[in-house]
């Protein structure tokens, strides 16, 4: 595994991770995200439907706990995890925990993983000295990259945590990728990229899907003049959602919902015949309306999760593509301003 940086702008790193996979000919763009999976499967989706999504990351995330559960079966199967889960061509990243349903620690060795590249974990909580010690000591080990752990959590300490993050990434060698766990919201992703983080998990679109919502935030920082009116309408709509979210938060309902999404279970979508996002090229938006998704949700049809997952993944992967394009053209500040305006 080799990191090749093409550009660094104010700490934001643009580049490629090369020499990935068994034959070493696979690459992955950074900043980027991993494909969130449940035991190797993208939630709600078959591999066939997954291939209908544009921009699917080259690397999928598995959890060690799920591998440990299948350990004896895998040992008997002998043909590797990738083939067993039906993704023989995929690059797999194995994390200790599932970011959505944390599991107890304690899995320490696994023969299935012996030939894998090891990612060093940087710990130390909120103590600067311990974080720096962990960074320096881990950097001395033969690791392929670094996992920044424990930076998610209490928003009141966000400034402190971001300061800590800057100091930790500054202490790490430039030539290895840095992955952060537990951070997946668009506004937080941008804050971390500015502090030298390269890779993220993609559990956020899954959480959005699970609460019957669709990602609708705009990441188009250079709208086509012909679409200006649509954009303006979109922004008006977003502002309404921000107000709505603030109202929801003050009444204490549905606290997890963010202003980056809309709740399709709401009655107002019953006769809304627009796609989830105007101009979105995903399978769901090209073929279905908000009203249909609303109907599927209120009647508890499993197809709701499938269609929402297809849209939410494609929207989220498109956001990362937009980050890389913005970095290439020195317009990340413009993208960040657009995202922060939509954050509640
Ligand atoms: Zn869509």
mmCIF file of C-alpha atoms and ligand atoms in Angstrom:
data_model
loop_
_atom_site.group_PDB
_atom_site.id
_atom_site.type_symbol
_atom_site.label_atom_id
_atom_site.label_comp_id
_atom_site.label_asym_id
_atom_site.label_seq_id
_atom_site.Cartn_x
_atom_site.Cartn_y
_atom_site.Cartn_z
ATOM 1 C CA UNK A 1 0.000 0.000 0.000
ATOM 2 C CA UNK A 2 1.499 3.317 -1.081
ATOM 3 C CA UNK A 3 0.134 6.843 -0.778
ATOM 4 C CA UNK A 4 0.779 9.282 -3.590
ATOM 5 C CA UNK A 5 -0.204 12.884 -2.815
ATOM 6 C CA UNK A 6 -0.902 15.099 -5.828
ATOM 7 C CA UNK A 7 -1.771 18.282 -3.939
ATOM 8 C CA UNK A 8 -1.906 19.613 -0.382
ATOM 9 C CA UNK A 9 -3.912 22.811 0.153
ATOM 10 C CA UNK A 10 -4.012 24.285 3.667
ATOM 11 C CA UNK A 11 -3.596 20.826 5.150
ATOM 12 C CA UNK A 12 -6.213 19.172 2.863
ATOM 13 C CA UNK A 13 -4.659 16.226 1.048
ATOM 14 C CA UNK A 14 -5.613 15.123 -2.481
ATOM 15 C CA UNK A 15 -4.144 11.944 -3.927
ATOM 16 C CA UNK A 16 -4.355 8.206 -4.481
ATOM 17 C CA UNK A 17 -3.657 5.127 -2.391
ATOM 18 C CA UNK A 18 -1.883 2.759 -4.770
ATOM 19 C CA UNK A 19 -0.659 -0.867 -4.822
ATOM 20 C CA UNK A 20 -3.870 -2.169 -3.225
ATOM 21 C CA UNK A 21 -5.307 -5.674 -3.562
ATOM 22 C CA UNK A 22 -3.708 -9.069 -4.113
ATOM 23 C CA UNK A 23 -2.118 -8.062 -7.414
ATOM 24 C CA UNK A 24 -1.280 -4.545 -6.218
ATOM 25 C CA UNK A 25 -2.918 -2.871 -9.215
ATOM 26 C CA UNK A 26 -5.917 -1.299 -7.448
ATOM 27 C CA UNK A 27 -6.104 2.327 -6.394
ATOM 28 C CA UNK A 28 -8.351 4.504 -4.264
ATOM 29 C CA UNK A 29 -8.814 8.282 -4.378
ATOM 30 C CA UNK A 30 -8.481 10.457 -1.282
ATOM 31 C CA UNK A 31 -10.270 12.231 0.308
ATOM 32 C CA UNK A 32 -12.654 9.326 0.128
ATOM 33 C CA UNK A 33 -14.796 6.943 2.106
ATOM 34 C CA UNK A 34 -15.139 3.193 2.578
ATOM 35 C CA UNK A 35 -18.272 1.286 1.586
ATOM 36 C CA UNK A 36 -20.257 0.584 4.765
ATOM 37 C CA UNK A 37 -21.381 -3.051 4.949
ATOM 38 C CA UNK A 38 -23.036 -5.484 7.313
ATOM 39 C CA UNK A 39 -20.867 -8.634 7.195
ATOM 40 C CA UNK A 40 -19.746 -7.692 3.710
ATOM 41 C CA UNK A 41 -23.134 -6.760 2.255
ATOM 42 C CA UNK A 42 -24.197 -3.187 1.582
ATOM 43 C CA UNK A 43 -27.363 -2.868 3.740
ATOM 44 C CA UNK A 44 -30.636 -3.600 1.869
ATOM 45 C CA UNK A 45 -28.787 -4.176 -1.428
ATOM 46 C CA UNK A 46 -27.843 -7.188 -3.500
ATOM 47 C CA UNK A 47 -24.501 -6.958 -5.303
ATOM 48 C CA UNK A 48 -26.442 -6.431 -8.510
ATOM 49 C CA UNK A 49 -28.262 -3.372 -7.169
ATOM 50 C CA UNK A 50 -25.036 -2.097 -5.596
ATOM 51 C CA UNK A 51 -23.498 -2.038 -9.088
ATOM 52 C CA UNK A 52 -26.277 0.311 -10.214
ATOM 53 C CA UNK A 53 -24.923 2.983 -7.851
ATOM 54 C CA UNK A 54 -22.414 5.455 -9.255
ATOM 55 C CA UNK A 55 -19.162 6.127 -7.427
ATOM 56 C CA UNK A 56 -19.103 3.081 -5.096
ATOM 57 C CA UNK A 57 -15.793 3.177 -3.150
ATOM 58 C CA UNK A 58 -13.173 0.581 -4.076
ATOM 59 C CA UNK A 59 -12.786 -0.538 -0.473
ATOM 60 C CA UNK A 60 -15.515 -2.113 1.669
ATOM 61 C CA UNK A 61 -15.581 -2.043 5.459
ATOM 62 C CA UNK A 62 -16.113 -5.250 7.429
ATOM 63 C CA UNK A 63 -16.045 -5.691 11.173
ATOM 64 C CA UNK A 64 -13.742 -8.061 12.976
ATOM 65 C CA UNK A 65 -16.597 -9.140 15.220
ATOM 66 C CA UNK A 66 -18.576 -10.410 12.220
ATOM 67 C CA UNK A 67 -15.488 -12.236 10.904
ATOM 68 C CA UNK A 68 -14.900 -13.757 14.311
ATOM 69 C CA UNK A 69 -18.463 -15.125 14.272
ATOM 70 C CA UNK A 70 -17.774 -16.823 10.925
ATOM 71 C CA UNK A 71 -14.218 -17.805 11.748
ATOM 72 C CA UNK A 72 -14.738 -21.569 11.820
ATOM 73 C CA UNK A 73 -16.823 -21.513 8.636
ATOM 74 C CA UNK A 74 -14.179 -19.380 6.883
ATOM 75 C CA UNK A 75 -11.377 -21.690 8.029
ATOM 76 C CA UNK A 76 -13.302 -24.637 6.554
ATOM 77 C CA UNK A 77 -14.175 -22.732 3.349
ATOM 78 C CA UNK A 78 -10.464 -21.978 2.668
ATOM 79 C CA UNK A 79 -11.086 -19.590 -0.255
ATOM 80 C CA UNK A 80 -10.991 -16.315 1.578
ATOM 81 C CA UNK A 81 -13.419 -13.811 3.037
ATOM 82 C CA UNK A 82 -13.927 -11.882 -0.221
ATOM 83 C CA UNK A 83 -15.212 -14.899 -2.140
ATOM 84 C CA UNK A 84 -17.316 -16.096 0.792
ATOM 85 C CA UNK A 85 -19.272 -12.826 0.950
ATOM 86 C CA UNK A 86 -19.628 -12.723 -2.845
ATOM 87 C CA UNK A 87 -17.185 -9.835 -3.359
ATOM 88 C CA UNK A 88 -13.998 -11.569 -4.603
ATOM 89 C CA UNK A 89 -12.789 -8.427 -6.378
ATOM 90 C CA UNK A 90 -13.364 -6.029 -3.475
ATOM 91 C CA UNK A 91 -10.699 -4.507 -1.279
ATOM 92 C CA UNK A 92 -11.658 -5.150 2.305
ATOM 93 C CA UNK A 93 -10.935 -3.030 5.349
ATOM 94 C CA UNK A 94 -11.563 -4.807 8.603
ATOM 95 C CA UNK A 95 -12.410 -2.585 11.564
ATOM 96 C CA UNK A 96 -12.742 -3.603 15.192
ATOM 97 C CA UNK A 97 -16.198 -2.116 15.591
ATOM 98 C CA UNK A 98 -19.316 -1.452 13.592
ATOM 99 C CA UNK A 99 -19.758 2.347 13.855
ATOM 100 C CA UNK A 100 -23.563 1.942 13.950
ATOM 101 C CA UNK A 101 -23.840 -0.902 16.467
ATOM 102 C CA UNK A 102 -20.702 -0.891 18.624
ATOM 103 C CA UNK A 103 -19.676 -4.299 19.876
ATOM 104 C CA UNK A 104 -17.564 -5.261 22.886
ATOM 105 C CA UNK A 105 -13.779 -5.278 22.382
ATOM 106 C CA UNK A 106 -11.744 -8.436 22.822
ATOM 107 C CA UNK A 107 -10.987 -9.978 19.445
ATOM 108 C CA UNK A 108 -7.236 -9.904 19.246
ATOM 109 C CA UNK A 109 -5.987 -12.525 16.800
ATOM 110 C CA UNK A 110 -7.444 -13.949 13.642
ATOM 111 C CA UNK A 111 -5.577 -16.191 11.189
ATOM 112 C CA UNK A 112 -7.834 -15.032 8.340
ATOM 113 C CA UNK A 113 -6.213 -11.590 8.619
ATOM 114 C CA UNK A 114 -2.574 -12.615 8.958
ATOM 115 C CA UNK A 115 -1.524 -11.519 5.458
ATOM 116 C CA UNK A 116 -3.304 -8.158 5.702
ATOM 117 C CA UNK A 117 -1.861 -4.653 5.929
ATOM 118 C CA UNK A 118 -2.133 -3.468 9.530
ATOM 119 C CA UNK A 119 -3.533 -0.023 10.260
ATOM 120 C CA UNK A 120 -2.102 1.485 13.470
ATOM 121 C CA UNK A 121 -4.661 2.924 15.894
ATOM 122 C CA UNK A 122 -3.971 6.307 17.507
ATOM 123 C CA UNK A 123 -5.522 6.510 20.962
ATOM 124 C CA UNK A 124 -5.122 8.851 23.948
ATOM 125 C CA UNK A 125 -8.595 10.299 24.523
ATOM 126 C CA UNK A 126 -8.657 14.065 25.032
ATOM 127 C CA UNK A 127 -5.139 14.216 26.509
ATOM 128 C CA UNK A 128 -2.789 15.948 24.056
ATOM 129 C CA UNK A 129 0.383 14.419 25.502
ATOM 130 C CA UNK A 130 -1.019 10.892 25.278
ATOM 131 C CA UNK A 131 -2.331 11.450 21.746
ATOM 132 C CA UNK A 132 1.075 12.677 20.560
ATOM 133 C CA UNK A 133 2.858 9.810 22.313
ATOM 134 C CA UNK A 134 0.482 7.341 20.654
ATOM 135 C CA UNK A 135 1.051 9.001 17.236
ATOM 136 C CA UNK A 136 4.854 8.966 17.552
ATOM 137 C CA UNK A 137 5.030 5.385 18.849
ATOM 138 C CA UNK A 138 2.587 4.021 16.244
ATOM 139 C CA UNK A 139 4.513 5.794 13.465
ATOM 140 C CA UNK A 140 7.621 3.775 14.447
ATOM 141 C CA UNK A 141 5.771 0.476 13.792
ATOM 142 C CA UNK A 142 5.469 -1.230 10.376
ATOM 143 C CA UNK A 143 1.905 -0.059 9.746
ATOM 144 C CA UNK A 144 0.295 0.726 6.362
ATOM 145 C CA UNK A 145 -1.695 3.686 7.663
ATOM 146 C CA UNK A 146 -3.274 5.206 10.745
ATOM 147 C CA UNK A 147 -6.708 5.006 12.319
ATOM 148 C CA UNK A 148 -7.703 8.070 14.337
ATOM 149 C CA UNK A 149 -9.954 6.684 17.031
ATOM 150 C CA UNK A 150 -12.138 8.402 19.611
ATOM 151 C CA UNK A 151 -12.578 11.783 17.906
ATOM 152 C CA UNK A 152 -16.340 11.423 17.588
ATOM 153 C CA UNK A 153 -18.689 12.370 20.378
ATOM 154 C CA UNK A 154 -19.709 15.304 22.508
ATOM 155 C CA UNK A 155 -20.225 18.413 20.326
ATOM 156 C CA UNK A 156 -19.401 20.765 23.226
ATOM 157 C CA UNK A 157 -15.799 19.652 23.004
ATOM 158 C CA UNK A 158 -15.667 19.793 19.207
ATOM 159 C CA UNK A 159 -13.187 22.703 19.110
ATOM 160 C CA UNK A 160 -10.855 20.896 21.505
ATOM 161 C CA UNK A 161 -11.121 17.707 19.522
ATOM 162 C CA UNK A 162 -10.383 19.453 16.233
ATOM 163 C CA UNK A 163 -7.321 21.102 17.803
ATOM 164 C CA UNK A 164 -6.234 17.679 19.038
ATOM 165 C CA UNK A 165 -6.788 16.216 15.576
ATOM 166 C CA UNK A 166 -4.598 18.890 13.897
ATOM 167 C CA UNK A 167 -1.785 18.196 16.355
ATOM 168 C CA UNK A 168 -2.020 14.417 15.898
ATOM 169 C CA UNK A 169 -1.993 14.518 12.069
ATOM 170 C CA UNK A 170 0.960 16.951 12.187
ATOM 171 C CA UNK A 171 2.903 14.327 14.183
ATOM 172 C CA UNK A 172 2.222 11.558 11.632
ATOM 173 C CA UNK A 173 4.352 10.830 8.549
ATOM 174 C CA UNK A 174 2.932 12.416 5.384
ATOM 175 C CA UNK A 175 3.304 9.296 3.243
ATOM 176 C CA UNK A 176 0.678 7.070 4.867
ATOM 177 C CA UNK A 177 -3.133 7.398 4.753
ATOM 178 C CA UNK A 178 -5.121 8.523 7.808
ATOM 179 C CA UNK A 179 -8.568 7.053 8.408
ATOM 180 C CA UNK A 180 -10.944 8.408 11.031
ATOM 181 C CA UNK A 181 -13.709 6.345 12.590
ATOM 182 C CA UNK A 182 -17.052 7.543 13.847
ATOM 183 C CA UNK A 183 -17.120 10.756 11.771
ATOM 184 C CA UNK A 184 -19.419 10.662 8.750
ATOM 185 C CA UNK A 185 -21.639 13.829 8.759
ATOM 186 C CA UNK A 186 -20.819 16.075 5.765
ATOM 187 C CA UNK A 187 -19.900 19.188 7.814
ATOM 188 C CA UNK A 188 -17.700 17.153 10.188
ATOM 189 C CA UNK A 189 -16.046 15.348 7.258
ATOM 190 C CA UNK A 190 -14.921 18.707 5.825
ATOM 191 C CA UNK A 191 -13.569 19.861 9.206
ATOM 192 C CA UNK A 192 -11.482 16.664 9.399
ATOM 193 C CA UNK A 193 -10.221 16.926 5.797
ATOM 194 C CA UNK A 194 -8.920 20.409 6.650
ATOM 195 C CA UNK A 195 -6.974 18.752 9.446
ATOM 196 C CA UNK A 196 -5.257 16.206 7.218
ATOM 197 C CA UNK A 197 -7.664 13.231 7.360
ATOM 198 C CA UNK A 198 -7.926 11.137 4.157
ATOM 199 C CA UNK A 199 -10.521 8.415 4.661
ATOM 200 C CA UNK A 200 -13.915 8.112 6.316
ATOM 201 C CA UNK A 201 -16.578 5.505 7.009
ATOM 202 C CA UNK A 202 -19.897 5.754 5.160
ATOM 203 C CA UNK A 203 -22.353 4.775 7.887
ATOM 204 C CA UNK A 204 -24.134 8.162 7.724
ATOM 205 C CA UNK A 205 -26.210 7.332 4.572
ATOM 206 C CA UNK A 206 -27.156 4.017 6.217
ATOM 207 C CA UNK A 207 -28.368 5.769 9.387
ATOM 208 C CA UNK A 208 -30.347 8.212 7.240
ATOM 209 C CA UNK A 209 -31.964 5.290 5.362
ATOM 210 C CA UNK A 210 -32.854 3.498 8.590
ATOM 211 C CA UNK A 211 -34.883 6.464 9.822
ATOM 212 C CA UNK A 212 -36.846 6.646 6.551
ATOM 213 C CA UNK A 213 -35.012 9.740 5.326
ATOM 214 C CA UNK A 214 -33.287 10.833 2.127
ATOM 215 C CA UNK A 215 -30.147 12.946 1.803
ATOM 216 C CA UNK A 216 -31.060 16.162 0.001
ATOM 217 C CA UNK A 217 -28.203 18.527 0.893
ATOM 218 C CA UNK A 218 -26.568 20.355 -1.990
ATOM 219 C CA UNK A 219 -22.855 19.942 -2.724
ATOM 220 C CA UNK A 220 -22.960 21.719 -6.061
ATOM 221 C CA UNK A 221 -20.677 24.677 -5.335
ATOM 222 C CA UNK A 222 -20.601 25.804 -8.978
ATOM 223 C CA UNK A 223 -24.192 25.533 -10.247
ATOM 224 C CA UNK A 224 -24.926 25.590 -13.952
ATOM 225 C CA UNK A 225 -26.584 28.964 -14.812
ATOM 226 C CA UNK A 226 -29.478 27.101 -16.495
ATOM 227 C CA UNK A 227 -30.168 25.352 -13.208
ATOM 228 C CA UNK A 228 -29.952 28.480 -11.069
ATOM 229 C CA UNK A 229 -33.705 28.650 -10.525
ATOM 230 C CA UNK A 230 -33.830 25.006 -9.442
ATOM 231 C CA UNK A 231 -30.854 25.610 -7.174
ATOM 232 C CA UNK A 232 -32.534 28.634 -5.610
ATOM 233 C CA UNK A 233 -35.672 26.601 -5.039
ATOM 234 C CA UNK A 234 -33.510 23.861 -3.539
ATOM 235 C CA UNK A 235 -31.799 26.279 -1.167
ATOM 236 C CA UNK A 236 -35.165 27.740 -0.104
ATOM 237 C CA UNK A 237 -36.269 24.196 0.567
ATOM 238 C CA UNK A 238 -33.082 23.488 2.562
ATOM 239 C CA UNK A 239 -33.619 26.595 4.708
ATOM 240 C CA UNK A 240 -37.127 25.377 5.462
ATOM 241 C CA UNK A 241 -35.664 22.002 6.517
ATOM 242 C CA UNK A 242 -33.099 23.672 8.779
ATOM 243 C CA UNK A 243 -35.954 25.526 10.538
ATOM 244 C CA UNK A 244 -37.924 22.329 10.715
ATOM 245 C CA UNK A 245 -34.986 20.434 12.255
ATOM 246 C CA UNK A 246 -34.452 23.195 14.837
ATOM 247 C CA UNK A 247 -38.128 22.919 15.749
ATOM 248 C CA UNK A 248 -37.858 19.124 16.013
ATOM 249 C CA UNK A 249 -34.774 19.449 18.225
ATOM 250 C CA UNK A 250 -36.427 21.918 20.587
ATOM 251 C CA UNK A 251 -39.429 19.623 20.976
ATOM 252 C CA UNK A 252 -37.084 16.702 21.606
ATOM 253 C CA UNK A 253 -38.450 14.479 18.813
ATOM 254 C CA UNK A 254 -36.327 12.493 16.396
ATOM 255 C CA UNK A 255 -33.099 14.022 17.711
ATOM 256 C CA UNK A 256 -30.874 12.070 15.365
ATOM 257 C CA UNK A 257 -32.297 13.610 12.197
ATOM 258 C CA UNK A 258 -30.024 16.225 10.602
ATOM 259 C CA UNK A 259 -30.667 19.147 8.283
ATOM 260 C CA UNK A 260 -28.928 17.240 5.452
ATOM 261 C CA UNK A 261 -31.998 15.049 4.967
ATOM 262 C CA UNK A 262 -35.794 15.005 4.628
ATOM 263 C CA UNK A 263 -38.166 12.620 6.382
ATOM 264 C CA UNK A 264 -40.194 10.815 3.718
ATOM 265 C CA UNK A 265 -42.625 9.453 6.312
ATOM 266 C CA UNK A 266 -44.132 12.931 6.707
ATOM 267 C CA UNK A 267 -47.629 13.355 5.310
ATOM 268 C CA UNK A 268 -46.620 16.309 3.116
ATOM 269 C CA UNK A 269 -44.825 13.879 0.779
ATOM 270 C CA UNK A 270 -47.985 11.855 0.159
ATOM 271 C CA UNK A 271 -48.662 13.767 -3.052
ATOM 272 C CA UNK A 272 -45.171 15.054 -3.847
ATOM 273 C CA UNK A 273 -44.429 13.688 -7.297
ATOM 274 C CA UNK A 274 -40.887 15.047 -7.528
ATOM 275 C CA UNK A 275 -37.822 12.813 -7.287
ATOM 276 C CA UNK A 276 -35.964 12.786 -3.943
ATOM 277 C CA UNK A 277 -33.457 15.264 -5.426
ATOM 278 C CA UNK A 278 -34.019 17.075 -8.709
ATOM 279 C CA UNK A 279 -31.300 16.214 -11.213
ATOM 280 C CA UNK A 280 -30.040 13.182 -9.224
ATOM 281 C CA UNK A 281 -29.014 10.376 -11.582
ATOM 282 C CA UNK A 282 -29.568 7.500 -9.142
ATOM 283 C CA UNK A 283 -31.924 4.625 -9.955
ATOM 284 C CA UNK A 284 -34.453 5.753 -7.335
ATOM 285 C CA UNK A 285 -34.673 9.379 -8.494
ATOM 286 C CA UNK A 286 -34.819 8.399 -12.160
ATOM 287 C CA UNK A 287 -37.690 5.972 -11.640
ATOM 288 C CA UNK A 288 -39.651 6.973 -8.547
ATOM 289 C CA UNK A 289 -41.222 9.905 -6.700
ATOM 290 C CA UNK A 290 -41.182 11.089 -3.106
ATOM 291 C CA UNK A 291 -44.858 10.095 -2.931
ATOM 292 C CA UNK A 292 -44.025 6.487 -3.853
ATOM 293 C CA UNK A 293 -41.251 6.261 -1.233
ATOM 294 C CA UNK A 294 -43.691 7.744 1.328
ATOM 295 C CA UNK A 295 -46.212 5.045 0.376
ATOM 296 C CA UNK A 296 -43.577 2.276 0.722
ATOM 297 C CA UNK A 297 -42.544 3.583 4.136
ATOM 298 C CA UNK A 298 -46.024 3.897 5.605
ATOM 299 C CA UNK A 299 -46.946 0.418 4.349
ATOM 300 C CA UNK A 300 -43.657 -1.028 5.682
ATOM 301 C CA UNK A 301 -42.522 -2.316 2.297
ATOM 302 C CA UNK A 302 -38.905 -3.525 2.265
ATOM 303 C CA UNK A 303 -38.382 -1.811 -1.090
ATOM 304 C CA UNK A 304 -38.325 1.552 0.754
ATOM 305 C CA UNK A 305 -34.994 0.655 2.349
ATOM 306 C CA UNK A 306 -33.581 -0.565 -0.981
ATOM 307 C CA UNK A 307 -34.503 2.596 -2.903
ATOM 308 C CA UNK A 308 -33.473 4.977 -0.102
ATOM 309 C CA UNK A 309 -30.150 3.167 0.323
ATOM 310 C CA UNK A 310 -29.449 3.431 -3.421
ATOM 311 C CA UNK A 311 -30.110 7.170 -3.397
ATOM 312 C CA UNK A 312 -28.381 7.900 -0.087
ATOM 313 C CA UNK A 313 -25.207 6.012 -1.021
ATOM 314 C CA UNK A 314 -25.035 7.647 -4.458
ATOM 315 C CA UNK A 315 -25.644 11.105 -2.960
ATOM 316 C CA UNK A 316 -22.959 10.571 -0.315
ATOM 317 C CA UNK A 317 -20.369 9.171 -2.739
ATOM 318 C CA UNK A 318 -21.153 12.139 -5.024
ATOM 319 C CA UNK A 319 -20.374 14.462 -2.095
ATOM 320 C CA UNK A 320 -16.873 12.927 -1.833
ATOM 321 C CA UNK A 321 -16.372 13.258 -5.591
ATOM 322 C CA UNK A 322 -17.330 16.905 -5.242
ATOM 323 C CA UNK A 323 -14.762 17.367 -2.420
ATOM 324 C CA UNK A 324 -11.971 15.991 -4.640
ATOM 325 C CA UNK A 325 -13.034 18.187 -7.578
ATOM 326 C CA UNK A 326 -13.193 21.250 -5.291
ATOM 327 C CA UNK A 327 -9.697 20.493 -3.979
ATOM 328 C CA UNK A 328 -8.367 20.125 -7.539
ATOM 329 C CA UNK A 329 -9.727 23.547 -8.503
ATOM 330 C CA UNK A 330 -8.926 25.289 -5.177
ATOM 331 C CA UNK A 331 -12.609 25.789 -4.357
ATOM 332 C CA UNK A 332 -12.950 23.777 -1.175
ATOM 333 C CA UNK A 333 -13.760 26.927 0.843
ATOM 334 C CA UNK A 334 -16.769 27.520 -1.428
ATOM 335 C CA UNK A 335 -17.992 23.948 -0.944
ATOM 336 C CA UNK A 336 -17.479 24.214 2.822
ATOM 337 C CA UNK A 337 -19.475 27.430 2.972
ATOM 338 C CA UNK A 338 -22.344 25.749 1.102
ATOM 339 C CA UNK A 339 -22.304 22.725 3.433
ATOM 340 C CA UNK A 340 -22.042 24.811 6.631
ATOM 341 C CA UNK A 341 -25.002 26.929 5.488
ATOM 342 C CA UNK A 342 -27.087 23.773 5.392
ATOM 343 C CA UNK A 343 -25.853 22.337 8.709
ATOM 344 C CA UNK A 344 -28.095 22.812 11.721
HETATM 345 ZN ZN1 LIG B 1 -31.259 10.027 -6.166
#
